[in-house]
Coordinates of C-alpha atoms and ligand atoms in Angstrom, one line a residue:
M1 CA -10.0 103.7 75.6
S2 CA -12.9 106.0 76.4
I3 CA -12.4 109.6 75.4
S4 CA -14.7 112.4 76.6
K5 CA -16.3 114.5 73.9
A6 CA -17.3 118.2 73.9
L7 CA -19.3 120.2 71.3
T8 CA -18.9 124.0 71.0
I9 CA -21.7 125.9 69.2
A10 CA -20.1 129.2 68.5
G11 CA -18.7 131.7 66.0
S12 CA -15.5 131.3 64.0
D13 CA -12.6 133.7 64.8
S14 CA -10.3 133.8 61.7
G15 CA -7.6 135.2 64.0
G16 CA -7.5 131.9 65.9
G17 CA -7.7 133.5 69.5
A18 CA -11.3 133.3 70.4
G19 CA -14.5 131.6 69.3
I20 CA -14.5 128.0 67.9
Q21 CA -10.8 128.1 67.4
A22 CA -10.1 128.9 71.1
D23 CA -12.6 126.2 72.2
L24 CA -11.2 123.4 70.1
K25 CA -7.6 124.2 71.2
T26 CA -8.7 124.2 74.8
F27 CA -10.6 120.9 74.5
Q28 CA -7.5 119.3 72.8
E29 CA -5.1 120.6 75.5
L30 CA -7.4 119.2 78.3
N31 CA -7.6 115.8 76.5
V32 CA -11.2 116.1 75.2
F33 CA -12.3 115.3 71.7
G34 CA -13.7 118.6 70.2
M35 CA -16.5 119.1 67.8
S36 CA -18.1 122.3 66.5
A37 CA -21.3 123.7 65.1
I38 CA -20.5 127.1 63.6
T39 CA -23.2 129.9 64.1
A40 CA -21.3 132.7 62.3
V41 CA -18.1 133.4 60.6
T42 CA -16.1 136.5 61.6
A43 CA -13.4 138.1 59.6
Q44 CA -11.1 139.1 62.5
N45 CA -7.6 139.6 63.6
T46 CA -6.0 141.0 66.7
L47 CA -7.0 144.5 65.6
G48 CA -10.7 143.9 65.5
V49 CA -13.7 142.3 63.9
H50 CA -13.9 143.3 60.2
G51 CA -17.0 141.3 59.2
V52 CA -19.7 139.1 60.7
F53 CA -21.4 136.6 58.5
P54 CA -24.1 134.6 60.4
L55 CA -25.2 131.2 59.1
T56 CA -28.8 130.3 58.7
A57 CA -30.6 128.7 61.7
D58 CA -31.0 125.6 59.4
A59 CA -27.3 125.3 58.9
V60 CA -26.8 125.4 62.6
V61 CA -29.5 122.8 63.3
Q62 CA -27.9 120.4 60.7
Q63 CA -24.5 120.6 62.2
I64 CA -25.9 119.8 65.7
E65 CA -28.1 117.0 64.3
A66 CA -25.1 115.5 62.6
I67 CA -23.2 115.3 65.9
G68 CA -26.2 114.5 68.1
S69 CA -27.3 111.5 66.0
D70 CA -23.9 110.0 65.7
L71 CA -20.9 110.9 67.8
G72 CA -22.8 112.3 70.9
A73 CA -21.3 114.8 73.3
D74 CA -20.6 114.6 77.1
A75 CA -20.8 118.4 77.4
I76 CA -21.9 121.4 75.2
K77 CA -20.6 124.9 75.2
T78 CA -22.4 127.7 73.6
G79 CA -20.5 131.0 72.6
M80 CA -21.5 133.6 70.0
L81 CA -25.1 132.8 68.9
F82 CA -25.8 136.1 67.2
N83 CA -29.5 136.2 67.0
S84 CA -32.7 135.0 68.7
E85 CA -33.5 132.6 65.9
I86 CA -30.2 130.8 66.3
I87 CA -30.7 130.8 70.2
E88 CA -34.1 129.2 69.8
V89 CA -33.1 126.4 67.5
V90 CA -30.0 125.7 69.6
S91 CA -32.2 125.5 72.7
D92 CA -34.6 123.1 70.8
Q93 CA -31.7 120.8 69.9
I94 CA -30.3 120.7 73.4
K95 CA -33.8 119.6 74.6
R96 CA -34.1 117.1 71.7
F97 CA -30.8 115.3 72.5
N98 CA -31.4 115.7 76.3
W99 CA -28.1 117.4 76.8
S100 CA -27.8 118.4 80.5
R101 CA -24.2 119.4 80.8
V102 CA -24.6 122.8 79.0
I103 CA -22.1 125.7 79.6
V104 CA -23.3 129.0 78.3
D105 CA -20.8 131.7 77.7
P106 CA -23.2 134.7 77.0
V107 CA -21.0 136.3 74.4
M108 CA -22.3 139.8 73.5
I109 CA -19.5 142.2 72.5
A110 CA -16.0 141.7 71.1
K111 CA -13.1 143.5 72.7
G112 CA -13.2 146.2 70.1
G113 CA -16.9 146.8 70.5
A114 CA -18.3 144.8 67.7
S115 CA -21.6 143.2 68.4
L116 CA -21.7 139.5 68.5
L117 CA -25.3 139.3 69.8
Q118 CA -28.1 141.3 68.6
D119 CA -30.0 143.4 71.2
E120 CA -33.2 141.6 70.6
A121 CA -31.5 138.3 71.4
V122 CA -30.7 139.0 75.1
E123 CA -34.4 138.1 76.1
A124 CA -34.1 134.8 74.1
L125 CA -30.9 133.9 75.9
K126 CA -32.7 134.5 79.3
N127 CA -35.9 132.8 78.4
H128 CA -34.8 129.8 76.2
L129 CA -31.2 129.0 76.9
L130 CA -30.4 129.8 80.5
P131 CA -33.1 127.5 81.9
L132 CA -31.3 124.6 80.1
A133 CA -27.8 125.6 81.3
L134 CA -25.7 123.9 83.9
V135 CA -23.3 126.9 84.1
V136 CA -23.4 130.4 82.8
T137 CA -20.1 132.4 82.7
P138 CA -20.8 136.2 82.2
N139 CA -18.2 138.9 82.7
I140 CA -19.4 141.9 84.5
P141 CA -20.8 143.9 81.6
E142 CA -22.7 140.7 80.5
A143 CA -24.0 140.1 84.0
E144 CA -25.2 143.8 84.0
E145 CA -26.9 143.3 80.6
L146 CA -28.7 140.0 81.6
T147 CA -29.8 141.2 85.1
G148 CA -30.5 144.9 84.4
M149 CA -28.5 146.0 87.4
K150 CA -25.2 147.8 87.9
V151 CA -22.5 145.6 89.2
N152 CA -19.8 147.7 91.0
N153 CA -18.6 145.6 93.8
L154 CA -18.5 142.0 95.2
D155 CA -21.8 142.4 96.9
D156 CA -23.4 143.4 93.6
R157 CA -21.8 140.4 92.1
Q158 CA -23.6 138.2 94.6
T159 CA -26.9 139.9 94.0
A160 CA -26.4 139.5 90.2
A161 CA -25.5 135.8 90.6
K162 CA -28.8 135.2 92.6
I163 CA -30.8 136.9 89.9
L164 CA -29.2 134.8 87.1
H165 CA -29.8 131.7 89.1
S166 CA -33.5 132.6 89.3
Y167 CA -33.6 132.3 85.5
G168 CA -33.1 128.5 85.9
V169 CA -29.3 128.1 85.4
K170 CA -27.9 125.8 88.1
N171 CA -24.4 127.4 88.5
V172 CA -23.4 131.0 87.9
V173 CA -19.8 132.0 87.5
I174 CA -19.3 135.8 87.4
K175 CA -15.8 136.6 86.1
G176 CA -13.9 139.4 87.9
G177 CA -11.6 140.4 85.0
H178 CA -13.4 143.6 84.2
A179 CA -13.3 144.9 87.8
D180 CA -10.0 146.8 87.0
S181 CA -9.9 148.7 90.2
E182 CA -9.5 145.5 92.2
E183 CA -5.9 144.3 92.6
Q184 CA -6.7 140.6 93.0
L185 CA -8.9 139.1 90.4
V186 CA -11.9 137.3 92.0
D187 CA -14.1 134.9 90.1
L188 CA -17.3 134.0 91.8
L189 CA -19.3 130.7 91.7
F190 CA -22.8 130.4 93.0
D191 CA -24.5 127.0 93.0
G192 CA -27.9 128.2 94.3
T193 CA -26.8 127.7 97.9
E194 CA -23.2 128.6 98.5
F195 CA -20.8 131.2 97.0
S196 CA -17.2 130.1 96.2
Y197 CA -14.4 132.6 95.3
F198 CA -11.4 131.9 93.1
T199 CA -8.7 134.5 93.4
S200 CA -5.8 134.9 91.0
R201 CA -3.2 137.4 90.2
R202 CA -4.1 140.3 87.8
I203 CA -1.7 140.3 84.9
D204 CA -0.9 143.6 83.1
T205 CA -1.1 142.7 79.3
K206 CA -3.1 143.7 76.3
N207 CA -3.1 140.2 75.0
T208 CA -6.3 138.9 76.4
H209 CA -8.3 138.2 73.2
G210 CA -10.4 135.1 73.7
T211 CA -10.0 134.7 77.4
G212 CA -13.8 134.4 78.0
C213 CA -14.0 131.7 75.3
T214 CA -11.0 129.8 76.6
F215 CA -12.2 130.0 80.2
A216 CA -15.6 128.6 79.5
A217 CA -14.1 126.0 77.1
A218 CA -11.9 124.7 79.9
I219 CA -14.9 124.4 82.2
T220 CA -16.7 122.5 79.5
A221 CA -13.8 120.1 78.9
E222 CA -13.6 119.3 82.7
V223 CA -17.3 118.8 83.0
A224 CA -17.2 116.5 79.9
K225 CA -14.8 114.3 81.9
G226 CA -17.2 114.1 84.7
K227 CA -15.5 116.6 87.1
S228 CA -17.6 118.7 89.6
I229 CA -18.3 122.2 88.8
F230 CA -16.2 123.5 91.6
D231 CA -13.1 121.4 90.3
A232 CA -13.9 122.4 86.7
V233 CA -13.9 126.1 87.5
E234 CA -10.7 125.7 89.5
T235 CA -8.9 124.1 86.5
A236 CA -10.3 126.8 84.2
V237 CA -9.0 129.6 86.5
D238 CA -5.4 127.9 86.4
F239 CA -5.7 127.3 82.6
I240 CA -6.5 130.9 81.8
Q241 CA -4.0 132.3 84.3
E242 CA -1.2 130.4 82.5
A243 CA -2.5 131.2 79.1
I244 CA -2.4 134.9 79.9
K245 CA 0.9 134.9 81.7
E246 CA 2.9 133.0 79.0
D247 CA 2.4 135.7 76.4
I248 CA 3.0 134.7 72.8
G249 CA 2.9 138.3 71.5
L250 CA 1.1 137.8 68.1
G251 CA -0.5 140.4 66.1
L252 CA -0.5 144.2 66.3
G253 CA -3.5 144.6 68.6
H254 CA -5.0 142.5 71.4
G255 CA -3.2 139.2 70.8
P256 CA -4.4 135.7 71.6
T257 CA -3.6 133.8 74.8
N258 CA -1.2 130.8 75.0
H259 CA -3.3 127.7 74.9
W260 CA -0.2 125.5 75.4
A261 CA 0.9 127.1 78.6
Y262 CA -1.2 125.2 81.2
Q263 CA 0.0 121.7 80.1
M264 CA 3.6 122.8 79.4
K265 CA 3.8 124.0 83.0
R266 CA 2.3 120.7 84.2
R267 CA 4.8 118.7 82.2
G268 CA 7.7 121.1 83.3
Q269 CA 8.4 121.7 79.6
Q270 CA 10.2 124.8 78.3
Y271 CA 9.6 126.6 74.9
V272 CA 12.6 125.4 73.0
E273 CA 11.5 124.9 69.3
Ligands
LIG301 O1 -14.6 136.5 73.1 C1 -15.9 136.6 72.6 C2 -15.9 136.0 71.2 C3 -16.6 134.9 70.9 N1 -16.8 134.4 69.7 C4 -16.2 135.0 68.7 C5 -15.4 136.1 68.8 C6 -15.2 136.7 70.1 C7 -14.5 137.9 70.3 O2 -13.9 138.4 69.5 O3 -14.8 136.6 67.8 C8 -16.3 134.4 67.4

């Protein structure tokens, strides 16, 4: 039996909804063996981020080396990288192991406003990591930060996607979740030539903690299995739609999504336990 493997290089969310925890749950649900290199530990729950404890660049390098020199990975996802030093060593390791299926979720700010990426690190993301990326998955505020332009409508999203593509990343996915005024939710994919649009129903809920991580992790799992970028994004859109729809109502603030929902729907299972 040959199992596909994915490595997430990201921060830990003690609350279990975002970060490494969301990534590993998503990999597991999509039948991919998950591995992790932790960049920072957050003390966090559904009410917010209460502490951020970055690891040293050396600790990050050693985790990646341990995986690259033994288990290997069919796809890599990056999430919270926190500072430019970590971004630079992660980029070096990706080059060293010749990893080409790299999905970059350019995590910057947590839902409550806590910074998960220092300001000085945005340039490092653009200069070191994006040129190595197969896919980047910004939301609208992240696309604005990376391009320096305002993104108000779909035309702006196309322009921003072209700018991001010019940084060297092969496929750009700009997520429409933050465009609250739009009734339909439209995620855009640009492969350097063509634009594709994935529309889904906007769901009215406060329980969307970790949606960005989960979405990018689903793309990573599908790419690890050898799926095309278009098919991977299509699955990720479905995965996150089900995860948001089947609310599990945990915590007092912005609760996590339901990582079981996509497979349960596929299997026609009900929540009976
Ligand atoms: O969703 C972005 C994100 C990524 N990584 C970690 C997080 C968060 C949001 O809170 O905590 C560790």
